[in-house]
N, CA, C and O atoms as a DFTB+ gen file, in Angstrom:
780 C
 N C O
     1  1       0.818      -1.192       0.000
     2  2       0.000       0.000       0.000
     3  2       0.868       1.265       0.000
     4  3       0.492       2.271      -0.602
     5  1       2.052       1.220       0.685
     6  2       2.919       2.388       0.788
     7  2       4.332       2.054       0.357
     8  3       4.743       0.894       0.360
     9  1       5.069       3.090      -0.014
    10  2       6.466       2.931      -0.372
    11  2       7.269       4.130       0.086
    12  3       6.726       5.195       0.381
    13  1       8.590       3.928       0.138
    14  2       9.520       4.977       0.538
    15  2      10.636       5.007      -0.490
    16  3      11.091       3.960      -0.950
    17  1      11.077       6.203      -0.850
    18  2      12.167       6.345      -1.807
    19  2      13.149       7.388      -1.295
    20  3      12.770       8.491      -0.901
    21  1      14.422       7.003      -1.312
    22  2      15.511       7.920      -0.972
    23  2      16.414       7.965      -2.192
    24  3      16.730       6.929      -2.777
    25  1      16.827       9.158      -2.573
    26  2      17.653       9.337      -3.760
    27  2      18.859       8.402      -3.748
    28  3      19.556       8.274      -2.742
    29  1      19.088       7.752      -4.887
    30  2      20.230       6.855      -5.035
    31  2      19.988       5.454      -4.511
    32  3      20.896       4.622      -4.526
    33  1      18.771       5.178      -4.045
    34  2      18.445       3.858      -3.500
    35  2      17.229       3.282      -4.217
    36  3      16.461       4.001      -4.856
    37  1      17.081       1.989      -4.094
    38  2      15.891       1.341      -4.636
    39  2      14.684       1.684      -3.766
    40  3      14.834       1.877      -2.559
    41  1      13.501       1.763      -4.352
    42  2      12.302       2.001      -3.541
    43  2      12.092       0.859      -2.551
    44  3      12.415      -0.292      -2.843
    45  1      11.553       1.182      -1.389
    46  2      11.199       0.184      -0.387
    47  2       9.690       0.229      -0.210
    48  3       9.111       1.305      -0.064
    49  1       9.059      -0.923      -0.222
    50  2       7.619      -0.956       0.027
    51  2       7.243      -2.071       0.997
    52  3       6.117      -2.567       0.980
    53  1       8.193      -2.458       1.840
    54  2       7.945      -3.545       2.778
    55  2       7.493      -3.020       4.142
    56  3       8.052      -3.385       5.176
    57  1       6.475      -2.162       4.128
    58  2       5.892      -1.675       5.374
    59  2       5.272      -2.850       6.125
    60  3       4.667      -3.734       5.518
    61  1       5.425      -2.854       7.429
    62  2       4.800      -3.856       8.281
    63  2       3.541      -3.240       8.885
    64  3       3.575      -2.127       9.408
    65  1       2.438      -3.968       8.808
    66  2       1.212      -3.481       9.438
    67  2       1.283      -3.872      10.908
    68  3       1.270      -5.058      11.239
    69  1       1.359      -2.869      11.798
    70  2       1.527      -3.142      13.226
    71  2       0.219      -3.030      13.994
    72  3       0.142      -3.451      15.148
    73  1      -0.797      -2.475      13.376
    74  2      -2.150      -2.458      13.932
    75  2      -3.092      -2.255      12.751
    76  3      -2.656      -2.179      11.603
    77  1      -4.364      -2.169      13.040
    78  2      -5.338      -2.020      11.957
    79  2      -5.110      -0.749      11.139
    80  3      -5.417      -0.709       9.947
    81  1      -4.571       0.285      11.783
    82  2      -4.412       1.571      11.100
    83  2      -2.980       2.094      11.089
    84  3      -2.756       3.252      10.738
    85  1      -2.011       1.269      11.464
    86  2      -0.631       1.748      11.557
    87  2       0.332       0.857      10.786
    88  3       0.243      -0.370      10.816
    89  1       1.265       1.524      10.088
    90  2       2.244       0.829       9.264
    91  2       3.627       1.395       9.563
    92  3       3.782       2.604       9.736
    93  1       4.635       0.520       9.625
    94  2       6.014       0.937       9.904
    95  2       6.975       0.329       8.905
    96  3       6.762      -0.773       8.400
    97  1       8.044       1.073       8.629
    98  2       9.135       0.546       7.820
    99  2      10.435       1.095       8.401
   100  3      10.496       2.253       8.813
   101  1      11.468       0.265       8.432
   102  2      12.775       0.717       8.892
   103  2      13.603       1.115       7.677
   104  3      13.680       0.384       6.690
   105  1      14.218       2.284       7.771
   106  2      15.061       2.800       6.699
   107  2      16.493       2.804       7.216
   108  3      16.783       3.399       8.254
   109  1      17.386       2.139       6.489
   110  2      18.776       2.007       6.914
   111  2      19.625       3.187       6.446
   112  3      19.293       3.872       5.480
   113  1      20.719       3.401       7.153
   114  2      21.716       4.418       6.809
   115  2      21.067       5.785       6.592
   116  3      21.291       6.441       5.574
   117  1      20.266       6.195       7.559
   118  2      19.512       7.444       7.442
   119  2      20.411       8.672       7.516
   120  3      20.029       9.750       7.059
   121  1      21.593       8.518       8.084
   122  2      22.514       9.653       8.217
   123  2      22.882      10.263       6.868
   124  3      23.187      11.453       6.787
   125  1      22.855       9.457       5.813
   126  2      23.232       9.945       4.486
   127  2      22.037      10.369       3.638
   128  3      22.181      10.598       2.437
   129  1      20.870      10.474       4.246
   130  2      19.666      10.859       3.500
   131  2      19.270      12.286       3.867
   132  3      19.238      12.649       5.043
   133  1      18.973      13.084       2.858
   134  2      18.520      14.459       3.093
   135  2      17.020      14.623       2.897
   136  3      16.378      15.413       3.589
   137  1      16.467      13.873       1.952
   138  2      15.042      13.926       1.652
   139  2      14.511      12.500       1.561
   140  3      15.247      11.559       1.265
   141  1      13.225      12.370       1.823
   142  2      12.591      11.062       1.707
   143  2      11.229      11.267       1.037
   144  3      10.502      12.207       1.358
   145  1      10.903      10.384       0.114
   146  2       9.605      10.425      -0.556
   147  2       8.761       9.293       0.015
   148  3       9.199       8.143       0.048
   149  1       7.570       9.611       0.458
   150  2       6.620       8.605       0.932
   151  2       5.463       8.626      -0.058
   152  3       4.950       9.690      -0.407
   153  1       5.059       7.443      -0.506
   154  2       4.037       7.402      -1.550
   155  2       3.112       6.207      -1.376
   156  3       3.437       5.232      -0.697
   157  1       1.943       6.315      -2.014
   158  2       1.003       5.199      -2.086
   159  2       1.366       4.402      -3.332
   160  3       1.685       4.980      -4.372
   161  1       1.319       3.080      -3.229
   162  2       1.694       2.246      -4.368
   163  2       0.576       2.141      -5.400
   164  3       0.820       1.727      -6.533
   165  1      -0.632       2.505      -5.028
   166  2      -1.753       2.428      -5.955
   167  2      -2.523       1.126      -5.854
   168  3      -3.532       0.951      -6.536
   169  1      -2.065       0.211      -5.015
   170  2      -2.756      -1.072      -4.868
   171  2      -4.098      -0.916      -4.166
   172  3      -5.059      -1.615      -4.487
   173  1      -4.159       0.014      -3.195
   174  2      -5.389       0.194      -2.447
   175  2      -5.494       1.652      -1.999
   176  3      -4.578       2.160      -1.351
   177  1      -6.589       2.330      -2.331
   178  2      -6.739       3.720      -1.892
   179  2      -7.146       3.773      -0.414
   180  3      -7.550       2.768       0.172
   181  1      -7.029       4.960       0.165
   182  2      -7.541       5.165       1.520
   183  2      -9.062       5.141       1.460
   184  3      -9.641       5.459       0.421
   185  1      -9.720       4.769       2.562
   186  2     -11.179       4.908       2.600
   187  2     -11.551       6.382       2.423
   188  3     -10.759       7.268       2.748
   189  1     -12.732       6.637       1.918
   190  2     -13.200       8.007       1.699
   191  2     -13.085       8.816       2.988
   192  3     -13.538       8.378       4.046
   193  1     -12.476      10.002       2.895
   194  2     -12.331      10.878       4.052
   195  2     -11.136      10.573       4.938
   196  3     -10.965      11.195       5.986
   197  1     -10.301       9.614       4.524
   198  2      -9.128       9.233       5.325
   199  2      -7.843       9.499       4.558
   200  3      -7.841       9.616       3.332
   201  1      -6.763       9.590       5.299
   202  2      -5.441       9.770       4.721
   203  2      -4.411       9.164       5.644
   204  3      -4.755       8.515       6.632
   205  1      -3.156       9.372       5.328
   206  2      -2.071       8.823       6.138
   207  2      -1.221       9.922       6.746
   208  3      -0.625      10.724       6.026
   209  1      -1.162       9.963       8.079
   210  2      -0.260      10.884       8.780
   211  2       1.114      10.221       8.786
   212  3       1.254       9.089       9.248
   213  1       2.127      10.918       8.276
   214  2       3.469      10.347       8.121
   215  2       4.369      10.847       9.253
   216  3       4.484      12.048       9.495
   217  1       5.000       9.893       9.939
   218  2       5.891      10.206      11.060
   219  2       7.291       9.674      10.783
   220  3       7.467       8.679      10.079
   221  1       8.279      10.354      11.349
   222  2       9.691       9.988      11.230
   223  2      10.208       9.732      12.643
   224  3       9.991      10.546      13.541
   225  1      10.890       8.604      12.842
   226  2      11.420       8.257      14.159
   227  2      12.893       7.917      14.042
   228  3      13.290       7.138      13.175
   229  1      13.705       8.501      14.914
   230  2      15.124       8.175      14.930
   231  2      15.585       8.045      16.377
   232  3      14.923       8.523      17.299
   233  1      16.704       7.405      16.557
   234  2      17.279       7.166      17.877
   235  2      18.124       8.372      18.278
   236  3      18.993       8.800      17.519
   237  1      17.874       8.916      19.457
   238  2      18.664      10.047      19.939
   239  2      18.774       9.963      21.452
   240  3      17.765       9.918      22.155
   241  1      19.994       9.941      21.944
   242  2      20.201       9.894      23.386
   243  2      19.581       8.678      24.031
   244  3      19.129       8.745      25.174
   245  1      19.553       7.571      23.321
   246  2      19.013       6.339      23.876
   247  2      17.504       6.208      23.806
   248  3      16.960       5.197      24.252
   249  1      16.812       7.192      23.263
   250  2      15.361       7.064      23.135
   251  2      14.914       7.394      21.718
   252  3      15.608       8.069      20.958
   253  1      13.731       6.891      21.396
   254  2      13.188       7.137      20.064
   255  2      12.467       8.477      20.052
   256  3      11.698       8.789      20.961
   257  1      12.724       9.262      19.015
   258  2      12.100      10.571      18.858
   259  2      11.199      10.528      17.620
   260  3      11.680      10.292      16.511
   261  1       9.903      10.755      17.806
   262  2       8.936      10.758      16.707
   263  2       8.626      12.195      16.309
   264  3       8.387      13.050      17.161
   265  1       8.635      12.445      15.017
   266  2       8.338      13.779      14.487
   267  2       7.304      13.628      13.366
   268  3       7.465      12.802      12.468
   269  1       6.247      14.434      13.434
   270  2       5.228      14.423      12.382
   271  2       5.766      15.159      11.164
   272  3       6.216      16.300      11.270
   273  1       5.721      14.501       9.996
   274  2       6.238      15.088       8.757
   275  2       5.158      15.758       7.920
   276  3       5.361      16.863       7.416
   277  1       4.021      15.104       7.769
   278  2       2.972      15.606       6.887
   279  2       2.023      14.477       6.540
   280  3       1.902      13.509       7.291
   281  1       1.347      14.597       5.400
   282  2       0.344      13.583       5.065
   283  2       0.429      13.166       3.606
   284  3       0.998      13.858       2.761
   285  1      -0.161      12.004       3.348
   286  2      -0.469      11.562       1.995
   287  2      -1.946      11.184       2.003
   288  3      -2.489      10.810       3.042
   289  1      -2.590      11.281       0.853
   290  2      -4.004      10.934       0.758
   291  2      -4.310      10.594      -0.697
   292  3      -3.435      10.690      -1.557
   293  1      -5.529      10.204      -0.968
   294  2      -5.893       9.826      -2.338
   295  2      -5.692      10.984      -3.313
   296  3      -5.336      10.761      -4.470
   297  1      -5.918      12.219      -2.858
   298  2      -5.757      13.378      -3.728
   299  2      -4.288      13.794      -3.863
   300  3      -3.925      14.470      -4.826
   301  1      -3.451      13.398      -2.915
   302  2      -2.014      13.710      -2.940
   303  2      -1.273      12.441      -2.511
   304  3      -0.858      12.327      -1.358
   305  1      -1.107      11.487      -3.436
   306  2      -0.598      10.160      -3.074
   307  2       0.901      10.074      -2.823
   308  3       1.408       8.989      -2.539
   309  1       1.618      11.177      -2.920
   310  2       3.047      11.145      -2.600
   311  2       3.455      12.495      -2.031
   312  3       2.822      13.517      -2.295
   313  1       4.528      12.476      -1.244
   314  2       5.041      13.715      -0.657
   315  2       6.536      13.577      -0.437
   316  3       7.035      12.499      -0.115
   317  1       7.243      14.687      -0.616
   318  2       8.686      14.738      -0.374
   319  2       8.902      15.481       0.935
   320  3       8.360      16.567       1.144
   321  1       9.703      14.881       1.818
   322  2       9.990      15.503       3.104
   323  2      11.490      15.687       3.265
   324  3      12.278      14.793       2.955
   325  1      11.867      16.845       3.749
   326  2      13.268      17.124       4.045
   327  2      13.539      16.610       5.456
   328  3      12.896      17.047       6.411
   329  1      14.489      15.683       5.592
   330  2      14.768      15.105       6.908
   331  2      16.160      15.440       7.415
   332  3      16.501      15.082       8.542
   333  1      16.967      16.115       6.618
   334  2      18.352      16.382       7.015
   335  2      18.441      17.201       8.300
   336  3      19.377      17.012       9.076
   337  1      17.499      18.097       8.543
   338  2      17.536      18.937       9.743
   339  2      16.826      18.311      10.935
   340  3      16.834      18.888      12.023
   341  1      16.216      17.154      10.759
   342  2      15.437      16.551      11.837
   343  2      16.268      15.707      12.784
   344  3      15.815      15.360      13.875
   345  1      17.470      15.378      12.375
   346  2      18.262      14.419      13.141
   347  2      19.149      15.094      14.178
   348  3      20.231      14.598      14.491
   349  1      18.694      16.224      14.711
   350  2      19.468      16.924      15.738
   351  2      18.721      16.855      17.058
   352  3      17.540      16.508      17.095
   353  1      19.400      17.181      18.122
   354  2      18.819      17.108      19.460
   355  2      17.695      18.123      19.666
   356  3      16.825      17.918      20.512
   357  1      17.707      19.210      18.905
   358  2      16.790      20.308      19.166
   359  2      15.356      20.092      18.740
   360  3      14.517      20.941      19.042
   361  1      15.026      19.030      18.069
   362  2      13.673      18.855      17.566
   363  2      12.739      18.332      18.636
   364  3      13.097      17.475      19.444
   365  1      11.538      18.869      18.621
   366  2      10.549      18.470      19.608
   367  2       9.977      17.107      19.264
   368  3       9.697      16.797      18.106
   369  1       9.815      16.312      20.291
   370  2       9.177      15.010      20.128
   371  2       7.680      15.252      20.202
   372  3       7.221      16.025      21.042
   373  1       6.922      14.610      19.344
   374  2       5.476      14.778      19.360
   375  2       4.814      13.492      19.817
   376  3       5.371      12.403      19.678
   377  1       3.621      13.636      20.363
   378  2       2.837      12.459      20.712
   379  2       2.340      11.869      19.398
   380  3       1.812      12.582      18.544
   381  1       2.514      10.577      19.250
   382  2       2.077       9.931      18.020
   383  2       1.209       8.744      18.355
   384  3       1.230       8.253      19.483
   385  1       0.449       8.280      17.390
   386  2      -0.331       7.077      17.634
   387  2       0.563       5.855      17.799
   388  3       0.098       4.791      18.208
   389  1       1.856       6.008      17.479
   390  2       2.771       4.879      17.589
   391  2       3.311       4.720      19.003
   392  3       3.759       3.633      19.369
   393  1       3.277       5.790      19.813
   394  2       3.780       5.725      21.178
   395  2       5.171       5.150      21.198
   396  3       6.052       5.620      20.477
   397  1       5.380       4.137      22.014
   398  2       6.686       3.473      22.082
   399  2       6.704       2.313      21.112
   400  3       7.484       1.375      21.272
   401  1       5.858       2.372      20.117
   402  2       5.669       1.273      19.187
   403  2       6.955       0.799      18.596
   404  3       7.140      -0.405      18.418
   405  1       7.808       1.652      18.298
   406  2       9.001       1.149      17.692
   407  2       9.676       0.254      18.667
   408  3      10.895       0.103      18.581
   409  1       8.957      -0.380      19.630
   410  2       9.535      -1.260      20.604
   411  2      10.744      -1.967      20.067
   412  3      11.618      -2.384      20.827
   413  1      10.801      -2.104      18.776
   414  2      11.978      -2.673      18.150
   415  2      13.085      -1.649      18.254
   416  3      12.955      -0.542      17.732
   417  1      14.186      -2.002      18.928
   418  2      15.264      -1.022      19.001
   419  2      15.823      -0.738      17.609
   420  3      15.960      -1.645      16.789
   421  1      16.140       0.515      17.354
   422  2      16.751       0.877      16.078
   423  2      18.099       1.515      16.362
   424  3      18.279       2.178      17.383
   425  1      19.020       1.318      15.475
   426  2      20.341       1.916      15.673
   427  2      20.272       3.385      15.300
   428  3      19.340       3.816      14.621
   429  1      21.264       4.158      15.747
   430  2      21.270       5.588      15.439
   431  2      21.492       5.845      13.952
   432  3      21.332       6.974      13.490
   433  1      21.858       4.808      13.198
   434  2      22.050       4.958      11.755
   435  2      20.769       4.697      10.972
   436  3      20.701       4.982       9.776
   437  1      19.760       4.157      11.640
   438  2      18.510       3.805      10.983
   439  2      17.374       4.681      11.504
   440  3      17.520       5.371      12.513
   441  1      16.260       4.644      10.813
   442  2      15.075       5.389      11.244
   443  2      13.844       4.560      10.937
   444  3      13.901       3.611      10.153
   445  1      12.741       4.919      11.552
   446  2      11.451       4.314      11.251
   447  2      10.579       5.371      10.587
   448  3      10.595       6.540      10.973
   449  1       9.829       4.946       9.596
   450  2       8.796       5.790       9.007
   451  2       7.479       5.128       9.379
   452  3       7.267       3.947       9.102
   453  1       6.601       5.891      10.004
   454  2       5.302       5.370      10.409
   455  2       4.198       6.090       9.673
   456  3       4.258       7.303       9.471
   457  1       3.190       5.336       9.273
   458  2       2.011       5.929       8.636
   459  2       0.803       5.494       9.445
   460  3       0.566       4.302       9.642
   461  1       0.046       6.471       9.910
   462  2      -1.156       6.213      10.692
   463  2      -2.365       6.641       9.861
   464  3      -2.481       7.808       9.484
   465  1      -3.258       5.702       9.578
   466  2      -4.453       5.994       8.784
   467  2      -5.473       6.654       9.715
   468  3      -5.912       6.059      10.699
   469  1      -5.839       7.888       9.387
   470  2      -6.718       8.691      10.239
   471  2      -7.651       9.520       9.362
   472  3      -7.408       9.677       8.165
   473  1      -8.726      10.054       9.960
   474  2      -9.577      10.965       9.194
   475  2      -8.772      12.189       8.748
   476  3      -7.950      12.705       9.505
   477  1      -9.010      12.645       7.530
   478  2      -8.305      13.810       6.985
   479  2      -8.458      15.016       7.913
   480  3      -7.515      15.788       8.088
   481  1      -9.641      15.179       8.507
   482  2      -9.850      16.331       9.393
   483  2      -8.911      16.285      10.589
   484  3      -8.434      17.330      11.031
   485  1      -8.638      15.110      11.119
   486  2      -7.692      14.978      12.239
   487  2      -6.276      15.273      11.779
   488  3      -5.523      15.957      12.472
   489  1      -5.913      14.758      10.611
   490  2      -4.557      14.968      10.094
   491  2      -4.321      16.444       9.805
   492  3      -3.248      16.973      10.095
   493  1      -5.321      17.109       9.235
   494  2      -5.164      18.524       8.888
   495  2      -4.968      19.408      10.116
   496  3      -4.473      20.529       9.997
   497  1      -5.351      18.915      11.294
   498  2      -5.154      19.712      12.508
   499  2      -3.744      19.555      13.074
   500  3      -3.365      20.289      13.987
   501  1      -2.956      18.605      12.545
   502  2      -1.577      18.407      13.000
   503  2      -0.658      19.425      12.333
   504  3      -0.938      19.902      11.233
   505  1       0.430      19.749      13.002
   506  2       1.398      20.698      12.456
   507  2       2.708      19.987      12.193
   508  3       3.354      19.520      13.131
   509  1       3.119      19.894      10.924
   510  2       4.393      19.236      10.623
   511  2       5.574      20.062      11.130
   512  3       5.486      21.283      11.266
   513  1       6.668      19.376      11.401
   514  2       7.901      20.075      11.767
   515  2       8.249      21.029      10.632
   516  3       8.168      20.651       9.463
   517  1       8.629      22.242      10.955
   518  2       8.876      23.254       9.922
   519  2      10.030      22.889       9.010
   520  3      10.090      23.350       7.871
   521  1      10.941      22.072       9.492
   522  2      12.120      21.726       8.698
   523  2      11.838      20.656       7.647
   524  3      12.737      20.310       6.880
   525  1      10.613      20.118       7.588
   526  2      10.345      18.977       6.714
   527  2       9.982      19.345       5.291
   528  3      10.074      18.502       4.399
   529  1       9.574      20.572       5.056
   530  2       9.145      20.955       3.716
   531  2      10.365      21.252       2.852
   532  3      11.163      22.123       3.200
   533  1      10.528      20.544       1.725
   534  2      11.703      20.761       0.899
   535  2      11.744      22.135       0.261
   536  3      12.822      22.694       0.061
   537  1      10.593      22.680      -0.056
   538  2      10.573      23.999      -0.679
   539  2       9.170      24.553      -0.563
   540  3       8.193      23.826      -0.741
   541  1       9.067      25.818      -0.270
   542  2       7.760      26.451      -0.185
   543  2       7.320      27.021      -1.524
   544  3       6.206      27.532      -1.640
   545  1       8.174      26.941      -2.533
   546  2       7.854      27.527      -3.831
   547  2       6.608      26.879      -4.418
   548  3       5.702      27.587      -4.857
   549  1       6.541      25.548      -4.437
   550  2       5.374      24.878      -5.012
   551  2       4.113      25.196      -4.229
   552  3       3.070      25.461      -4.826
   553  1       4.191      25.176      -2.875
   554  2       3.030      25.517      -2.064
   555  2       2.597      26.953      -2.319
   556  3       1.402      27.230      -2.423
   557  1       3.548      27.862      -2.419
   558  2       3.219      29.264      -2.651
   559  2       2.557      29.437      -4.012
   560  3       1.568      30.161      -4.137
   561  1       3.094      28.783      -5.021
   562  2       2.510      28.889      -6.361
   563  2       1.102      28.308      -6.376
   564  3       0.192      28.884      -6.973
   565  1       0.926      27.162      -5.714
   566  2      -0.397      26.540      -5.669
   567  2      -1.377      27.449      -4.925
   568  3      -2.506      27.646      -5.373
   569  1      -0.943      28.003      -3.784
   570  2      -1.792      28.911      -3.018
   571  2      -2.184      30.124      -3.863
   572  3      -3.356      30.498      -3.917
   573  1      -1.202      30.731      -4.515
   574  2      -1.456      31.923      -5.322
   575  2      -2.449      31.625      -6.439
   576  3      -3.371      32.401      -6.689
   577  1      -2.249      30.500      -7.102
   578  2      -3.150      30.130      -8.197
   579  2      -4.570      29.912      -7.682
   580  3      -5.529      30.393      -8.285
   581  1      -4.710      29.188      -6.566
   582  2      -6.048      28.922      -6.018
   583  2      -6.704      30.213      -5.536
   584  3      -7.902      30.416      -5.732
   585  1      -5.913      31.089      -4.903
   586  2      -6.457      32.350      -4.405
   587  2      -6.961      33.210      -5.569
   588  3      -8.065      33.753      -5.514
   589  1      -6.143      33.330      -6.622
   590  2      -6.543      34.150      -7.767
   591  2      -7.740      33.553      -8.503
   592  3      -8.614      34.280      -8.975
   593  1      -7.771      32.240      -8.593
   594  2      -8.912      31.568      -9.223
   595  2     -10.185      31.858      -8.426
   596  3     -11.229      32.166      -9.000
   597  1     -10.087      31.756      -7.100
   598  2     -11.219      32.040      -6.231
   599  2     -11.662      33.496      -6.394
   600  3     -12.853      33.782      -6.506
   601  1     -10.697      34.400      -6.405
   602  2     -10.990      35.827      -6.564
   603  2     -11.673      36.104      -7.905
   604  3     -12.684      36.805      -7.960
   605  1     -11.121      35.554      -8.975
   606  2     -11.672      35.782     -10.308
   607  2     -13.117      35.277     -10.388
   608  3     -14.000      35.981     -10.877
   609  1     -13.348      34.051      -9.905
   610  2     -14.699      33.485      -9.960
   611  2     -15.686      34.324      -9.150
   612  3     -16.804      34.584      -9.595
   613  1     -15.262      34.745      -7.957
   614  2     -16.132      35.552      -7.106
   615  2     -16.423      36.906      -7.761
   616  3     -17.579      37.308      -7.886
   617  1     -15.364      37.600      -8.174
   618  2     -15.531      38.933      -8.763
   619  2     -16.348      38.865     -10.054
   620  3     -17.167      39.746     -10.318
   621  1     -16.130      37.833     -10.849
   622  2     -16.866      37.691     -12.118
   623  2     -18.366      37.592     -11.890
   624  3     -19.158      38.032     -12.723
   625  1     -18.750      37.017     -10.766
   626  2     -20.186      36.860     -10.507
   627  2     -20.868      38.206     -10.233
   628  3     -22.095      38.289     -10.275
   629  1     -20.092      39.259      -9.954
   630  2     -20.642      40.588      -9.707
   631  2     -20.422      41.545     -10.885
   632  3     -20.751      42.727     -10.786
   633  1     -19.881      41.057     -11.973
   634  2     -19.569      41.909     -13.129
   635  2     -20.844      42.525     -13.704
   636  3     -21.880      41.872     -13.826
   637  1     -20.726      43.812     -14.052
   638  2     -21.861      44.539     -14.634
   639  2     -21.377      45.268     -15.877
   640  3     -20.240      45.736     -15.946
   641  1     -22.267      45.352     -16.854
   642  2     -21.935      46.073     -18.085
   643  2     -22.231      47.560     -17.903
   644  3     -23.295      47.940     -17.413
   645  1     -21.284      48.382     -18.300
   646  2     -21.452      49.841     -18.248
   647  2     -21.963      50.318     -19.602
   648  3     -21.822      49.605     -20.596
   649  1     -22.561      51.523     -19.661
   650  2     -23.080      52.051     -20.928
   651  2     -22.002      52.208     -22.001
   652  3     -22.308      52.161     -23.192
   653  1     -20.752      52.392     -21.594
   654  2     -19.686      52.582     -22.588
   655  2     -19.153      51.256     -23.129
   656  3     -18.167      51.246     -23.866
   657  1     -19.791      50.137     -22.775
   658  2     -19.384      48.833     -23.289
   659  2     -18.358      48.121     -22.423
   660  3     -18.026      46.964     -22.682
   661  1     -17.852      48.792     -21.404
   662  2     -16.890      48.174     -20.489
   663  2     -17.633      47.365     -19.427
   664  3     -18.805      47.612     -19.144
   665  1     -16.933      46.406     -18.852
   666  2     -17.478      45.627     -17.746
   667  2     -16.763      46.066     -16.477
   668  3     -15.544      46.241     -16.468
   669  1     -17.526      46.240     -15.412
   670  2     -16.902      46.636     -14.153
   671  2     -17.412      45.754     -13.019
   672  3     -18.436      45.080     -13.132
   673  1     -16.655      45.785     -11.916
   674  2     -17.011      45.033     -10.711
   675  2     -17.103      46.041      -9.575
   676  3     -16.148      46.781      -9.340
   677  1     -18.223      46.092      -8.863
   678  2     -18.360      47.036      -7.754
   679  2     -17.281      46.801      -6.686
   680  3     -16.973      45.663      -6.330
   681  1     -16.724      47.900      -6.192
   682  2     -15.642      47.807      -5.215
   683  2     -16.075      47.068      -3.953
   684  3     -15.281      46.319      -3.383
   685  1     -17.316      47.261      -3.503
   686  2     -17.744      46.600      -2.268
   687  2     -17.731      45.074      -2.396
   688  3     -17.561      44.381      -1.394
   689  1     -17.906      44.541      -3.602
   690  2     -17.819      43.080      -3.762
   691  2     -16.377      42.611      -3.594
   692  3     -16.137      41.520      -3.077
   693  1     -15.402      43.438      -4.032
   694  2     -13.990      43.093      -3.824
   695  2     -13.646      43.133      -2.340
   696  3     -12.936      42.265      -1.831
   697  1     -14.162      44.156      -1.650
   698  2     -13.924      44.269      -0.208
   699  2     -14.532      43.070       0.517
   700  3     -13.918      42.520       1.431
   701  1     -15.722      42.668       0.117
   702  2     -16.388      41.520       0.739
   703  2     -15.581      40.244       0.502
   704  3     -15.412      39.439       1.418
   705  1     -15.082      40.055      -0.725
   706  2     -14.244      38.875      -1.005
   707  2     -13.014      38.877      -0.111
   708  3     -12.674      37.851       0.480
   709  1     -12.340      40.023      -0.004
   710  2     -11.123      40.129       0.802
   711  2     -11.393      39.765       2.267
   712  3     -10.649      38.979       2.854
   713  1     -12.436      40.322       2.851
   714  2     -12.773      40.039       4.256
   715  2     -13.116      38.562       4.445
   716  3     -12.695      37.940       5.420
   717  1     -13.875      38.012       3.514
   718  2     -14.266      36.602       3.592
   719  2     -13.043      35.691       3.477
   720  3     -12.913      34.737       4.244
   721  1     -12.152      35.971       2.537
   722  2     -10.947      35.158       2.339
   723  2     -10.044      35.233       3.569
   724  3      -9.505      34.222       4.020
   725  1      -9.888      36.440       4.104
   726  2      -9.061      36.637       5.300
   727  2      -9.630      35.848       6.487
   728  3      -8.883      35.200       7.220
   729  1     -10.943      35.906       6.672
   730  2     -11.597      35.175       7.762
   731  2     -11.392      33.675       7.610
   732  3     -11.095      32.987       8.587
   733  1     -11.549      33.167       6.400
   734  2     -11.369      31.729       6.162
   735  2      -9.929      31.299       6.427
   736  3      -9.701      30.208       6.950
   737  1      -8.958      32.136       6.075
   738  2      -7.549      31.829       6.359
   739  2      -7.277      31.782       7.856
   740  3      -6.506      30.944       8.324
   741  1      -7.910      32.683       8.610
   742  2      -7.721      32.699      10.064
   743  2      -8.306      31.448      10.705
   744  3      -7.732      30.911      11.652
   745  1      -9.427      30.987      10.206
   746  2     -10.072      29.789      10.750
   747  2      -9.275      28.541      10.396
   748  3      -9.037      27.690      11.253
   749  1      -8.865      28.431       9.142
   750  2      -8.115      27.255       8.678
   751  2      -7.146      27.703       7.588
   752  3      -7.557      27.923       6.449
   753  1      -5.851      27.841       7.928
   754  2      -4.869      28.313       6.948
   755  2      -4.741      27.415       5.715
   756  3      -4.166      27.830       4.708
   757  1      -5.263      26.205       5.783
   758  2      -5.158      25.280       4.652
   759  2      -6.482      25.082       3.922
   760  3      -6.608      24.157       3.119
   761  1      -7.481      25.944       4.188
   762  2      -8.789      25.748       3.561
   763  2      -8.705      25.736       2.040
   764  3      -9.462      25.024       1.380
   765  1      -7.805      26.507       1.495
   766  2      -7.684      26.644       0.040
   767  2      -7.255      25.344      -0.622
   768  3      -7.451      25.177      -1.826
   769  1      -6.670      24.414       0.141
   770  2      -6.229      23.141      -0.434
   771  2      -7.407      22.232      -0.755
   772  3      -7.285      21.324      -1.577
   773  1      -8.551      22.471      -0.109
   774  2      -9.704      21.607      -0.323
   775  2     -10.782      22.262      -1.158
   776  3     -11.761      21.611      -1.523
   777  1     -10.621      23.544      -1.469
   778  2     -11.684      24.203      -2.246
   779  2     -11.266      24.421      -3.668
   780  3     -12.035      24.961      -4.462
């Protein structure tokens, strides 16, 4: 159902199902990896309304440290995560559905990748470690495109023909769009990803 890819290595898809909704895979020689791709193999989609919360676990100071990376889902079946900055002492450990699950001891050279199948609404409320995003350029471009598309569609619905043959949009409709968009961003900064 899932796979992992690290540059210069063969893909791994030997995730172990450790519970009804949890999957783990051990990745060797993690010290030499900067990015990791987690993907769905396409054999089985998530149930409707569900996705996979992706966690990274490494050994530090004799204990396992779990860090939430992000998500994969049917609409976004793969994701690239930057892990080079996660392997330091300064990263916060998060509570995960895996708990001490990695009961299997791992060496400091290896890591565990965990995927927890959860409702998308629960996953969207999680905050990934800031160091995990490889680049904000794609997210920014996607956000900008969705925002402008939303603006254009909204403003177009208020378009009026003027006597001189020009089309105009009343300023108050632009102000209303701006206030509405701002409010929606405050409630859920990722709302634009689903609309």
